Amino acid sequence: MPSSLPDPRGGATCELSLDPEDWDRFRNVAHAMLDEMIEYQRTAGARPAWRPVPGEVRARLDEPLPLEGQPLEDVCAQFVRDVLPYPTGNIHPRFWGWVLGNGTPVGMLAEMLAAGMNANVMGFDQSAVHVERRVVRWFTELMGFPESASGILVSGGTMANLVGLAAARSAGAGFDVCGDGLQGGGARLLVYGSVETHTWVLRACEVLGLGRSAYRPVPVGPDYRILTERLAAMVHSDREAGHRPICVVGNAGTVNTGATDDLQALAAFCRAEALWFHVDGAFGALAALSPHLRAQVAGLEEADSLAFDLHKWGGVPYEAGCALLRDREAHRAPFAAPAGATYLTSPGRGVQPGRMEFGELGVQLSRGFRALKVWMSLKAQGVRAWSRSIEQNVEQAEYLASLVDAHPHLELLAPVPLNVVCFRYAPPGVEGPALDELNREVLLRIQESGLAVPSSTILQGRFALRVAITNHRSRRDDFALLAGAVVREGDALTAAADGALSP
Ligand SMILES: *Cc1c(COP(=O)(O)O)cnc(C)c1O
């Protein structure tokens, strides 16, 4: 070695790293776990859709802090015994609760590759930045945004929506809200959207300092779509009262029923009123990938900002969402690194030849390589397969709705424009709270049996079984199984109640 400096303290003898001591042994464990997980994915439908975490497993997971390491073989064995068998169930073909995605084996593989690279994608001259830029560009194209648009991958819909609203706030405040915040008083900044908008909007208003009461919920019609004329009236009267409306949120697929607002009308209204138009397309925006469904969400391409998830209808494993913004400068405004961050200033070439591109487009500075799983999934599966899978889910929702319609004791509780079906078991003579209670029990029995996982919601005061289909593993027959189980459990409960009542 040429001219190394002498070590005044003498050479250190046993320095430690966290790498395996025995790489061959590690390789064996890792290969076995890869096989385990491939098999787990392959047999996703062979286990119950859900099962509770048993008491003895909970007890075993309630462990003291491990001060010393134990063999990786033992840790993996515990994972296989105590962790792996008790998931939420969302990789199962009959999981339709809330809005959860399945993930895919390709996505799983990509997660391992990304973790192996351990890229920090805040910026830097590294391949991962190019992969994320490309992914954002692909979605710009798919969603019909202009090529000059900006975008970033984030943890999910909530964060993507927050990014959009943050940009709306700084663009619409009328003063330097990024510099001065909201402490200076002045007109109240207000945000509008339908009563069916997901509660991310309240959280975002709170986090952005606007306060939850800055959100003005606008009524919907019987189709659960925003009443645009009511919106206009509210905006105008708020202006007259001296407030400052800044943003309208449109829904492409509401969480409750899959309704899509008239996005074209909202876009025109926002243009006329100089308001920021944000669209929450958490799952619904992905309908734009299908030539047959695109018309359903027409108008989202006119948004100033659009948020959607990739871990729901995109089938990418958690976590992955995307925010697209029409104007790059408006996107960067709330997140740009202050000049004082000298440690982030580019020296002009080398590892950091320019600004921290993605680190200045969202809340996170350090951020992982979630673009890889999206990039690999799209490349390996192709947009056409995503589109077909989305269409398939919509056809399955129509099929389930037809089964509900055809059965005298089943009742649809909302229109089914997309992939969400809300219905209930409604035998003659049971009404009101008793009917709600009956359906709650039907839901819980089906979940607890492990057959399927629907969830629930309340629509116009009525308890609804809710089936949200963002599941590439579901097959038509799975929905017949569900409808059959609802009738069976409902009949059994009603018969038991009748039995209890008769002398
Ligand atoms: C799921 C969902 C969200 C929130 O997205 P996360 O990925 O859970 O943060 C927002 N809006 C709608 C319509 C959703 O379905």
Short mmCIF file of C-alpha atoms and ligand atoms in Angstrom, two decimals:
data_model
loop_
_atom_site.label_atom_id
_atom_site.label_comp_id
_atom_site.label_asym_id
_atom_site.label_seq_id
_atom_site.Cartn_x
_atom_site.Cartn_y
_atom_site.Cartn_z
CA MET A 1 0.00 0.00 0.00
CA PRO A 2 1.39 3.39 -0.90
CA SER A 3 1.95 5.99 1.80
CA SER A 4 -0.80 5.21 4.31
CA LEU A 5 -0.68 7.36 7.43
CA PRO A 6 0.77 5.81 10.55
CA ASP A 7 -1.90 5.01 13.18
CA PRO A 8 -0.85 6.76 16.41
CA ARG A 9 -3.06 4.43 18.50
CA GLY A 10 -1.80 1.22 16.92
CA GLY A 11 -3.91 -0.96 14.57
CA ALA A 12 -7.35 -1.98 15.76
CA THR A 13 -7.66 -5.75 15.92
CA CYS A 14 -11.33 -6.71 16.05
CA GLU A 15 -13.62 -4.25 14.34
CA LEU A 16 -17.18 -5.32 13.82
CA SER A 17 -19.63 -5.15 10.95
CA LEU A 18 -23.28 -6.22 10.80
CA ASP A 19 -22.65 -8.47 7.80
CA PRO A 20 -22.98 -12.26 8.20
CA GLU A 21 -19.94 -13.98 9.66
CA ASP A 22 -20.53 -16.94 7.42
CA TRP A 23 -21.84 -15.91 4.03
CA ASP A 24 -22.50 -19.47 2.87
CA ARG A 25 -24.66 -20.15 5.86
CA PHE A 26 -26.51 -16.87 5.25
CA ARG A 27 -26.99 -17.83 1.61
CA ASN A 28 -28.64 -21.10 2.64
CA VAL A 29 -31.06 -19.42 5.02
CA ALA A 30 -31.86 -16.69 2.50
CA HIS A 31 -32.55 -19.17 -0.31
CA ALA A 32 -34.82 -21.18 1.97
CA MET A 33 -36.75 -18.01 2.90
CA LEU A 34 -37.09 -17.01 -0.74
CA ASP A 35 -38.59 -20.42 -1.47
CA GLU A 36 -40.85 -20.08 1.56
CA MET A 37 -42.19 -16.74 0.32
CA ILE A 38 -42.67 -17.86 -3.28
CA GLU A 39 -44.70 -20.79 -1.97
CA TYR A 40 -46.61 -18.44 0.34
CA GLN A 41 -47.59 -16.28 -2.63
CA ARG A 42 -48.39 -19.27 -4.84
CA THR A 43 -50.76 -20.73 -2.25
CA ALA A 44 -52.35 -17.44 -1.11
CA GLY A 45 -55.87 -18.81 -1.64
CA ALA A 46 -55.29 -22.09 0.21
CA ARG A 47 -55.35 -20.51 3.67
CA PRO A 48 -58.25 -18.73 5.42
CA ALA A 49 -58.87 -15.20 4.16
CA TRP A 50 -58.22 -14.11 7.76
CA ARG A 51 -57.64 -15.66 11.15
CA PRO A 52 -57.03 -14.03 14.50
CA VAL A 53 -53.59 -14.01 16.12
CA PRO A 54 -53.85 -16.83 18.74
CA GLY A 55 -53.12 -16.04 22.38
CA GLU A 56 -49.97 -18.15 22.54
CA VAL A 57 -48.58 -16.40 19.45
CA ARG A 58 -49.29 -12.97 20.94
CA ALA A 59 -47.51 -14.09 24.09
CA ARG A 60 -44.49 -15.31 22.14
CA LEU A 61 -44.27 -12.01 20.24
CA ASP A 62 -44.30 -10.09 23.51
CA GLU A 63 -40.55 -10.56 23.98
CA PRO A 64 -37.86 -8.70 25.89
CA LEU A 65 -35.29 -6.59 24.07
CA PRO A 66 -32.71 -8.88 22.43
CA LEU A 67 -29.37 -7.59 23.69
CA GLU A 68 -27.44 -10.41 22.09
CA GLY A 69 -28.10 -11.83 18.63
CA GLN A 70 -29.38 -15.35 18.05
CA PRO A 71 -28.89 -17.56 15.00
CA LEU A 72 -30.67 -16.22 11.92
CA GLU A 73 -32.09 -19.74 11.36
CA ASP A 74 -33.96 -19.42 14.66
CA VAL A 75 -35.23 -15.93 13.91
CA CYS A 76 -36.52 -17.07 10.50
CA ALA A 77 -38.13 -20.13 12.06
CA GLN A 78 -40.00 -17.87 14.47
CA PHE A 79 -41.06 -15.62 11.58
CA VAL A 80 -42.48 -18.65 9.77
CA ARG A 81 -44.26 -19.89 12.91
CA ASP A 82 -45.49 -16.67 14.57
CA VAL A 83 -45.61 -13.89 11.96
CA LEU A 84 -46.24 -15.27 8.49
CA PRO A 85 -49.45 -17.22 9.22
CA TYR A 86 -51.41 -14.28 10.69
CA PRO A 87 -51.68 -11.49 8.10
CA THR A 88 -54.60 -9.12 7.49
CA GLY A 89 -55.43 -11.41 4.61
CA ASN A 90 -55.19 -8.95 1.76
CA ILE A 91 -53.15 -11.26 -0.43
CA HIS A 92 -56.11 -13.67 -0.43
CA PRO A 93 -58.48 -13.96 -3.44
CA ARG A 94 -61.53 -13.27 -1.24
CA PHE A 95 -60.26 -10.22 0.62
CA TRP A 96 -62.36 -7.18 -0.30
CA GLY A 97 -62.35 -5.15 2.91
CA TRP A 98 -61.58 -1.40 3.03
CA VAL A 99 -59.44 -0.82 -0.11
CA LEU A 100 -56.42 -3.09 0.12
CA GLY A 101 -54.22 -4.44 -2.63
CA ASN A 102 -52.83 -7.94 -3.14
CA GLY A 103 -49.23 -7.26 -4.14
CA THR A 104 -47.51 -9.66 -6.53
CA PRO A 105 -44.50 -12.01 -6.57
CA VAL A 106 -42.74 -9.58 -8.94
CA GLY A 107 -43.30 -6.78 -6.45
CA MET A 108 -41.97 -8.96 -3.66
CA LEU A 109 -38.82 -9.68 -5.62
CA ALA A 110 -38.35 -5.99 -6.43
CA GLU A 111 -38.60 -5.12 -2.73
CA MET A 112 -35.70 -7.44 -2.02
CA LEU A 113 -33.61 -5.99 -4.84
CA ALA A 114 -34.36 -2.43 -3.70
CA ALA A 115 -33.46 -3.26 -0.10
CA GLY A 116 -30.26 -4.87 -1.33
CA MET A 117 -29.26 -1.69 -3.15
CA ASN A 118 -30.45 0.35 -0.18
CA ALA A 119 -30.70 3.44 -2.37
CA ASN A 120 -31.64 6.76 -0.81
CA VAL A 121 -33.58 8.41 -3.62
CA MET A 122 -33.60 12.01 -2.41
CA GLY A 123 -31.47 12.88 -5.43
CA PHE A 124 -27.82 12.23 -6.44
CA ASP A 125 -26.41 10.96 -9.71
CA GLN A 126 -27.68 7.40 -9.37
CA SER A 127 -29.73 5.02 -11.52
CA ALA A 128 -32.64 5.00 -9.06
CA VAL A 129 -33.40 8.66 -9.82
CA HIS A 130 -33.73 7.81 -13.50
CA VAL A 131 -35.99 4.86 -12.70
CA GLU A 132 -38.29 7.05 -10.58
CA ARG A 133 -38.33 9.83 -13.18
CA ARG A 134 -39.31 7.28 -15.80
CA VAL A 135 -42.07 5.82 -13.63
CA VAL A 136 -43.47 9.29 -12.98
CA ARG A 137 -43.30 10.05 -16.71
CA TRP A 138 -45.20 6.83 -17.52
CA PHE A 139 -47.99 7.80 -15.14
CA THR A 140 -48.02 11.34 -16.51
CA GLU A 141 -48.72 9.77 -19.91
CA LEU A 142 -51.28 7.25 -18.60
CA MET A 143 -53.22 9.91 -16.71
CA GLY A 144 -53.16 12.36 -19.61
CA PHE A 145 -51.09 15.01 -17.82
CA PRO A 146 -48.81 17.29 -19.89
CA GLU A 147 -45.24 16.09 -20.38
CA SER A 148 -43.98 19.06 -18.40
CA ALA A 149 -45.82 17.89 -15.27
CA SER A 150 -44.03 17.03 -12.06
CA GLY A 151 -44.49 14.00 -9.85
CA ILE A 152 -43.18 11.88 -7.04
CA LEU A 153 -43.76 8.46 -5.54
CA VAL A 154 -44.85 8.59 -1.91
CA SER A 155 -46.03 6.16 0.73
CA GLY A 156 -49.67 6.16 -0.33
CA GLY A 157 -52.83 8.07 -1.10
CA THR A 158 -52.90 10.07 2.11
CA MET A 159 -49.39 11.38 1.51
CA ALA A 160 -49.99 11.97 -2.22
CA ASN A 161 -53.12 13.96 -1.40
CA LEU A 162 -51.22 15.94 1.24
CA VAL A 163 -48.59 16.85 -1.35
CA GLY A 164 -51.32 18.14 -3.68
CA LEU A 165 -53.03 20.14 -0.95
CA ALA A 166 -49.72 21.60 0.26
CA ALA A 167 -49.08 22.92 -3.25
CA ALA A 168 -52.66 24.22 -3.46
CA ARG A 169 -52.19 26.07 -0.17
CA SER A 170 -49.03 27.89 -1.17
CA ALA A 171 -50.35 28.64 -4.66
CA GLY A 172 -53.67 29.99 -3.44
CA ALA A 173 -52.96 31.75 -0.14
CA GLY A 174 -52.28 35.12 -1.73
CA PHE A 175 -49.36 35.70 0.65
CA ASP A 176 -46.10 33.92 1.41
CA VAL A 177 -47.59 31.05 3.36
CA CYS A 178 -44.39 28.99 3.02
CA GLY A 179 -42.41 31.76 4.70
CA ASP A 180 -44.91 33.29 7.08
CA GLY A 181 -47.26 30.39 7.79
CA LEU A 182 -50.81 31.05 8.82
CA GLN A 183 -49.94 32.98 11.96
CA GLY A 184 -50.47 36.34 10.34
CA GLY A 185 -54.25 36.09 10.38
CA GLY A 186 -55.99 37.41 7.30
CA ALA A 187 -58.72 35.67 5.34
CA ARG A 188 -59.46 32.05 6.19
CA LEU A 189 -58.24 29.68 3.47
CA LEU A 190 -60.96 27.14 2.59
CA VAL A 191 -61.00 23.78 0.83
CA TYR A 192 -64.09 22.18 -0.73
CA GLY A 193 -65.10 18.67 -1.65
CA SER A 194 -68.01 16.31 -1.26
CA VAL A 195 -69.14 14.77 2.02
CA GLU A 196 -68.02 11.45 0.55
CA THR A 197 -64.37 12.56 0.39
CA HIS A 198 -62.01 10.30 2.35
CA THR A 199 -60.87 11.63 5.72
CA TRP A 200 -57.33 12.22 4.45
CA VAL A 201 -58.62 15.71 3.67
CA LEU A 202 -59.27 16.54 7.34
CA ARG A 203 -55.87 15.24 8.31
CA ALA A 204 -54.20 17.24 5.55
CA CYS A 205 -56.05 20.43 6.56
CA GLU A 206 -54.94 19.86 10.12
CA VAL A 207 -51.29 19.08 9.27
CA LEU A 208 -51.12 22.09 6.95
CA GLY A 209 -52.34 24.36 9.72
CA LEU A 210 -55.59 25.20 7.95
CA GLY A 211 -57.56 23.36 10.60
CA ARG A 212 -60.22 20.73 10.03
CA SER A 213 -62.94 23.36 9.87
CA ALA A 214 -61.27 24.76 6.74
CA TYR A 215 -62.77 21.79 4.92
CA ARG A 216 -66.23 22.60 3.59
CA PRO A 217 -68.15 19.38 2.90
CA VAL A 218 -70.52 19.71 -0.04
CA PRO A 219 -73.66 17.51 -0.23
CA VAL A 220 -74.00 14.71 -2.78
CA GLY A 221 -76.92 13.43 -4.82
CA PRO A 222 -78.39 9.93 -4.66
CA ASP A 223 -75.49 8.76 -6.83
CA TYR A 224 -73.02 9.95 -4.15
CA ARG A 225 -71.52 12.52 -6.53
CA ILE A 226 -70.92 16.10 -5.49
CA LEU A 227 -73.71 18.58 -6.20
CA THR A 228 -71.76 21.08 -8.28
CA GLU A 229 -74.35 23.85 -7.97
CA ARG A 230 -74.24 23.51 -4.15
CA LEU A 231 -70.46 23.80 -4.34
CA ALA A 232 -70.76 27.02 -6.35
CA ALA A 233 -73.23 28.49 -3.85
CA MET A 234 -70.97 27.65 -0.92
CA VAL A 235 -67.87 29.13 -2.57
CA HIS A 236 -69.71 32.33 -3.42
CA SER A 237 -71.23 32.82 0.01
CA ASP A 238 -67.90 32.08 1.72
CA ARG A 239 -66.27 34.73 -0.47
CA GLU A 240 -68.97 37.20 0.45
CA ALA A 241 -68.27 36.44 4.11
CA GLY A 242 -64.65 37.50 3.54
CA HIS A 243 -63.05 34.04 3.37
CA ARG A 244 -60.63 32.86 0.72
CA PRO A 245 -61.56 29.61 -1.08
CA ILE A 246 -58.37 28.04 -2.46
CA CYS A 247 -59.05 24.49 -3.56
CA VAL A 248 -61.72 22.03 -4.71
CA VAL A 249 -61.16 18.31 -4.22
CA GLY A 250 -62.79 16.02 -6.76
CA ASN A 251 -63.16 12.30 -6.22
CA ALA A 252 -62.28 9.69 -8.82
CA GLY A 253 -63.77 6.71 -7.00
CA THR A 254 -65.01 7.47 -3.49
CA VAL A 255 -64.00 5.11 -0.74
CA ASN A 256 -67.61 4.32 0.25
CA THR A 257 -69.23 3.52 -3.08
CA GLY A 258 -66.72 4.09 -5.89
CA ALA A 259 -68.58 7.19 -7.12
CA THR A 260 -66.76 9.66 -9.35
CA ASP A 261 -67.66 13.34 -9.23
CA ASP A 262 -68.29 15.22 -12.47
CA LEU A 263 -64.59 16.03 -12.78
CA GLN A 264 -65.03 17.99 -16.02
CA ALA A 265 -67.62 20.25 -14.40
CA LEU A 266 -65.38 20.70 -11.36
CA ALA A 267 -62.41 21.53 -13.58
CA ALA A 268 -64.44 24.15 -15.46
CA PHE A 269 -65.71 25.61 -12.20
CA CYS A 270 -62.17 25.83 -10.78
CA ARG A 271 -60.89 27.50 -13.94
CA ALA A 272 -63.69 30.06 -13.86
CA GLU A 273 -63.17 30.77 -10.15
CA ALA A 274 -59.35 30.63 -10.19
CA LEU A 275 -59.33 27.75 -7.68
CA TRP A 276 -56.82 24.91 -7.45
CA PHE A 277 -58.37 21.64 -8.66
CA HIS A 278 -57.13 18.57 -6.81
CA VAL A 279 -58.34 15.04 -7.60
CA ASP A 280 -58.22 12.16 -5.14
CA GLY A 281 -58.03 9.10 -7.36
CA ALA A 282 -56.62 6.76 -4.71
CA PHE A 283 -57.93 3.72 -6.55
CA GLY A 284 -60.29 5.22 -9.14
CA ALA A 285 -57.62 7.06 -11.11
CA LEU A 286 -56.26 3.69 -12.21
CA ALA A 287 -59.47 3.21 -14.21
CA ALA A 288 -57.84 5.65 -16.66
CA LEU A 289 -55.53 2.79 -17.71
CA SER A 290 -58.46 0.98 -19.31
CA PRO A 291 -59.79 2.23 -22.65
CA HIS A 292 -63.24 0.97 -21.57
CA LEU A 293 -63.28 2.65 -18.16
CA ARG A 294 -61.42 5.85 -18.98
CA ALA A 295 -64.60 7.81 -19.63
CA GLN A 296 -65.71 7.10 -16.04
CA VAL A 297 -62.93 9.28 -14.68
CA ALA A 298 -62.77 11.79 -17.54
CA GLY A 299 -61.61 15.19 -16.35
CA LEU A 300 -58.90 13.99 -13.97
CA GLU A 301 -56.36 15.01 -16.60
CA GLU A 302 -57.50 18.61 -16.04
CA ALA A 303 -56.50 18.60 -12.37
CA ASP A 304 -53.75 20.81 -10.99
CA SER A 305 -52.81 17.89 -8.78
CA LEU A 306 -53.77 14.24 -8.82
CA ALA A 307 -53.15 11.65 -6.12
CA PHE A 308 -53.39 7.90 -6.54
CA ASP A 309 -52.20 4.69 -4.96
CA LEU A 310 -50.19 1.97 -6.59
CA HIS A 311 -50.56 -0.40 -3.65
CA LYS A 312 -54.31 -0.70 -4.18
CA TRP A 313 -55.42 -1.22 -7.77
CA GLY A 314 -51.85 -1.25 -9.13
CA GLY A 315 -51.11 -4.44 -7.20
CA VAL A 316 -47.71 -3.11 -6.12
CA PRO A 317 -46.81 -4.19 -2.57
CA TYR A 318 -47.12 -1.64 0.25
CA GLU A 319 -46.19 1.18 0.28
CA ALA A 320 -46.58 3.06 -2.99
CA GLY A 321 -48.60 6.07 -4.07
CA CYS A 322 -48.04 8.84 -6.58
CA ALA A 323 -48.68 12.58 -6.73
CA LEU A 324 -48.74 14.31 -10.12
CA LEU A 325 -48.69 18.10 -10.33
CA ARG A 326 -49.27 20.14 -13.43
CA ASP A 327 -46.81 22.88 -12.43
CA ARG A 328 -43.31 21.91 -11.29
CA GLU A 329 -42.62 25.16 -9.45
CA ALA A 330 -45.92 25.01 -7.57
CA HIS A 331 -45.04 21.43 -6.64
CA ARG A 332 -41.64 22.35 -5.27
CA ALA A 333 -42.74 25.54 -3.45
CA PRO A 334 -43.81 23.96 -0.14
CA PHE A 335 -40.90 21.52 -0.01
CA ALA A 336 -37.88 23.35 -1.48
CA ALA A 337 -34.72 23.19 0.63
CA PRO A 338 -34.06 26.54 2.31
CA ALA A 339 -30.86 28.31 1.25
CA GLY A 340 -29.47 27.71 4.75
CA ALA A 341 -29.24 23.96 4.10
CA THR A 342 -25.60 24.28 3.04
CA TYR A 343 -25.06 20.56 3.60
CA LEU A 344 -27.52 19.91 0.75
CA THR A 345 -26.02 22.44 -1.68
CA SER A 346 -24.62 20.86 -4.83
CA PRO A 347 -20.90 21.35 -5.38
CA GLY A 348 -21.57 21.17 -9.12
CA ARG A 349 -20.48 17.67 -10.10
CA GLY A 350 -19.69 14.35 -8.48
CA VAL A 351 -22.29 12.38 -6.50
CA GLN A 352 -24.60 15.38 -6.12
CA PRO A 353 -24.35 17.32 -9.36
CA GLY A 354 -27.62 19.25 -8.85
CA ARG A 355 -30.54 19.84 -6.49
CA MET A 356 -32.03 17.09 -4.37
CA GLU A 357 -34.72 16.42 -6.97
CA PHE A 358 -37.13 14.14 -5.09
CA GLY A 359 -36.06 15.35 -1.65
CA GLU A 360 -37.60 18.71 -2.61
CA LEU A 361 -40.89 17.40 -3.95
CA GLY A 362 -42.37 15.91 -0.81
CA VAL A 363 -42.23 15.73 2.97
CA GLN A 364 -39.44 13.16 3.10
CA LEU A 365 -35.80 13.97 2.52
CA SER A 366 -34.33 10.48 2.85
CA ARG A 367 -36.58 8.15 0.90
CA GLY A 368 -36.41 4.58 -0.35
CA PHE A 369 -36.34 3.08 -3.81
CA ARG A 370 -40.07 2.37 -4.06
CA ALA A 371 -39.88 3.23 -7.75
CA LEU A 372 -38.14 -0.09 -8.45
CA LYS A 373 -41.16 -2.24 -7.60
CA VAL A 374 -43.41 -0.03 -9.71
CA TRP A 375 -40.94 -0.01 -12.62
CA MET A 376 -40.39 -3.78 -12.48
CA SER A 377 -44.09 -4.53 -12.13
CA LEU A 378 -45.03 -2.36 -15.10
CA LYS A 379 -42.23 -3.76 -17.24
CA ALA A 380 -42.81 -7.40 -16.33
CA GLN A 381 -46.62 -7.27 -16.39
CA GLY A 382 -47.35 -4.50 -18.87
CA VAL A 383 -50.00 -1.80 -18.76
CA ARG A 384 -52.41 -4.02 -20.68
CA ALA A 385 -52.43 -6.65 -17.90
CA TRP A 386 -53.02 -3.94 -15.28
CA SER A 387 -55.85 -2.57 -17.37
CA ARG A 388 -57.38 -6.01 -17.93
CA SER A 389 -57.18 -6.84 -14.23
CA ILE A 390 -58.91 -3.56 -13.36
CA GLU A 391 -61.66 -4.22 -15.91
CA GLN A 392 -62.04 -7.73 -14.53
CA ASN A 393 -62.66 -6.32 -11.04
CA VAL A 394 -65.31 -3.97 -12.41
CA GLU A 395 -67.02 -6.90 -14.18
CA GLN A 396 -66.88 -8.87 -10.94
CA ALA A 397 -68.53 -5.97 -9.09
CA GLU A 398 -71.31 -5.97 -11.72
CA TYR A 399 -71.66 -9.73 -11.32
CA LEU A 400 -71.96 -9.48 -7.52
CA ALA A 401 -74.48 -6.66 -7.94
CA SER A 402 -76.50 -8.90 -10.28
CA LEU A 403 -76.47 -11.72 -7.70
CA VAL A 404 -77.71 -9.27 -5.07
CA ASP A 405 -80.41 -7.96 -7.39
CA ALA A 406 -81.57 -11.47 -8.21
CA HIS A 407 -82.01 -12.61 -4.59
CA PRO A 408 -85.23 -11.60 -2.81
CA HIS A 409 -83.44 -11.23 0.56
CA LEU A 410 -80.48 -9.21 -0.67
CA GLU A 411 -80.58 -5.48 -1.37
CA LEU A 412 -78.14 -3.10 -3.04
CA LEU A 413 -77.60 0.07 -0.99
CA ALA A 414 -75.81 2.18 -3.61
CA PRO A 415 -75.22 2.28 -7.36
CA VAL A 416 -72.20 0.26 -8.53
CA PRO A 417 -70.39 2.51 -11.02
CA LEU A 418 -66.96 0.93 -10.53
CA ASN A 419 -65.54 -1.76 -8.24
CA VAL A 420 -67.37 -1.21 -4.93
CA VAL A 421 -70.58 -3.04 -4.01
CA CYS A 422 -72.58 -2.00 -0.93
CA PHE A 423 -75.46 -4.28 -0.03
CA ARG A 424 -77.23 -6.00 2.84
CA TYR A 425 -79.22 -9.02 3.83
CA ALA A 426 -82.80 -7.76 4.14
CA PRO A 427 -85.43 -10.39 4.93
CA PRO A 428 -89.06 -9.28 5.15
CA GLY A 429 -90.15 -7.92 8.52
CA VAL A 430 -86.73 -6.86 9.85
CA GLU A 431 -86.03 -3.12 9.85
CA GLY A 432 -84.11 -0.26 11.41
CA PRO A 433 -81.53 -1.00 14.12
CA ALA A 434 -82.44 -4.73 14.14
CA LEU A 435 -81.58 -4.95 10.44
CA ASP A 436 -78.28 -3.14 11.02
CA GLU A 437 -77.47 -5.49 13.90
CA LEU A 438 -78.33 -8.53 11.76
CA ASN A 439 -75.98 -7.40 9.01
CA ARG A 440 -73.20 -6.58 11.46
CA GLU A 441 -73.43 -10.13 12.77
CA VAL A 442 -73.50 -11.58 9.23
CA LEU A 443 -70.35 -9.59 8.40
CA LEU A 444 -68.49 -10.72 11.52
CA ARG A 445 -69.44 -14.36 11.05
CA ILE A 446 -68.15 -14.31 7.48
CA GLN A 447 -64.90 -12.61 8.48
CA GLU A 448 -64.39 -14.94 11.44
CA SER A 449 -65.13 -18.04 9.38
CA GLY A 450 -62.14 -17.14 7.21
CA LEU A 451 -64.22 -17.55 4.05
CA ALA A 452 -63.94 -13.95 2.88
CA VAL A 453 -63.28 -10.45 4.14
CA PRO A 454 -65.78 -7.77 3.19
CA SER A 455 -65.87 -4.69 5.42
CA SER A 456 -68.73 -2.32 6.23
CA THR A 457 -69.88 1.25 6.02
CA ILE A 458 -72.95 3.30 6.82
CA LEU A 459 -74.94 4.69 3.89
CA GLN A 460 -77.80 7.07 4.67
CA GLY A 461 -77.93 5.67 8.17
CA ARG A 462 -78.03 2.05 6.99
CA PHE A 463 -75.36 -0.51 7.85
CA ALA A 464 -73.92 -1.87 4.60
CA LEU A 465 -71.73 -4.83 3.76
CA ARG A 466 -69.05 -3.33 1.58
CA VAL A 467 -67.04 -5.21 -1.04
CA ALA A 468 -64.23 -3.18 -2.63
CA ILE A 469 -62.56 -5.20 -5.36
CA THR A 470 -58.94 -4.31 -6.00
CA ASN A 471 -57.90 -7.94 -6.16
CA HIS A 472 -56.24 -9.55 -9.16
CA ARG A 473 -56.64 -13.00 -7.56
CA SER A 474 -60.44 -12.92 -7.23
CA ARG A 475 -62.46 -15.10 -9.55
CA ARG A 476 -66.16 -14.82 -10.44
CA ASP A 477 -67.02 -17.86 -8.33
CA ASP A 478 -65.57 -16.18 -5.25
CA PHE A 479 -68.41 -13.67 -5.39
CA ALA A 480 -71.05 -16.37 -5.69
CA LEU A 481 -69.50 -17.97 -2.59
CA LEU A 482 -69.78 -14.66 -0.72
CA ALA A 483 -73.39 -14.01 -1.75
CA GLY A 484 -74.27 -17.58 -0.76
CA ALA A 485 -72.61 -17.16 2.63
CA VAL A 486 -74.44 -13.88 3.33
CA VAL A 487 -77.79 -15.54 2.63
CA ARG A 488 -76.86 -18.64 4.64
CA GLU A 489 -75.68 -16.71 7.70
CA GLY A 490 -78.58 -14.28 7.43
CA ASP A 491 -81.15 -17.07 7.15
CA ALA A 492 -79.61 -18.93 10.09
CA LEU A 493 -79.64 -15.81 12.30
CA THR A 494 -83.23 -14.95 11.35
CA ALA A 495 -84.39 -18.52 11.95
CA ALA A 496 -82.68 -18.52 15.36
CA ALA A 497 -84.35 -15.20 16.24
CA ASP A 498 -87.76 -16.51 15.10
CA GLY A 499 -87.18 -19.66 17.14
CA ALA A 500 -86.37 -17.58 20.20
CA LEU A 501 -89.56 -15.54 19.70
CA SER A 502 -92.01 -18.41 19.11
CA PRO A 503 -93.37 -20.15 22.18
C1 LIG B 1 -57.29 4.48 0.47
C2 LIG B 1 -57.80 5.82 0.12
C3 LIG B 1 -57.13 6.96 0.54
C4 LIG B 1 -55.93 6.91 1.45
O1 LIG B 1 -54.87 6.26 0.81
P1 LIG B 1 -53.75 5.48 1.66
O2 LIG B 1 -52.95 4.80 0.63
O3 LIG B 1 -54.50 4.52 2.55
O4 LIG B 1 -53.01 6.49 2.44
C5 LIG B 1 -57.62 8.18 0.11
N1 LIG B 1 -58.71 8.25 -0.67
C6 LIG B 1 -59.39 7.16 -1.08
C7 LIG B 1 -60.58 7.32 -1.98
C8 LIG B 1 -58.95 5.90 -0.69
O5 LIG B 1 -59.62 4.81 -1.11
#
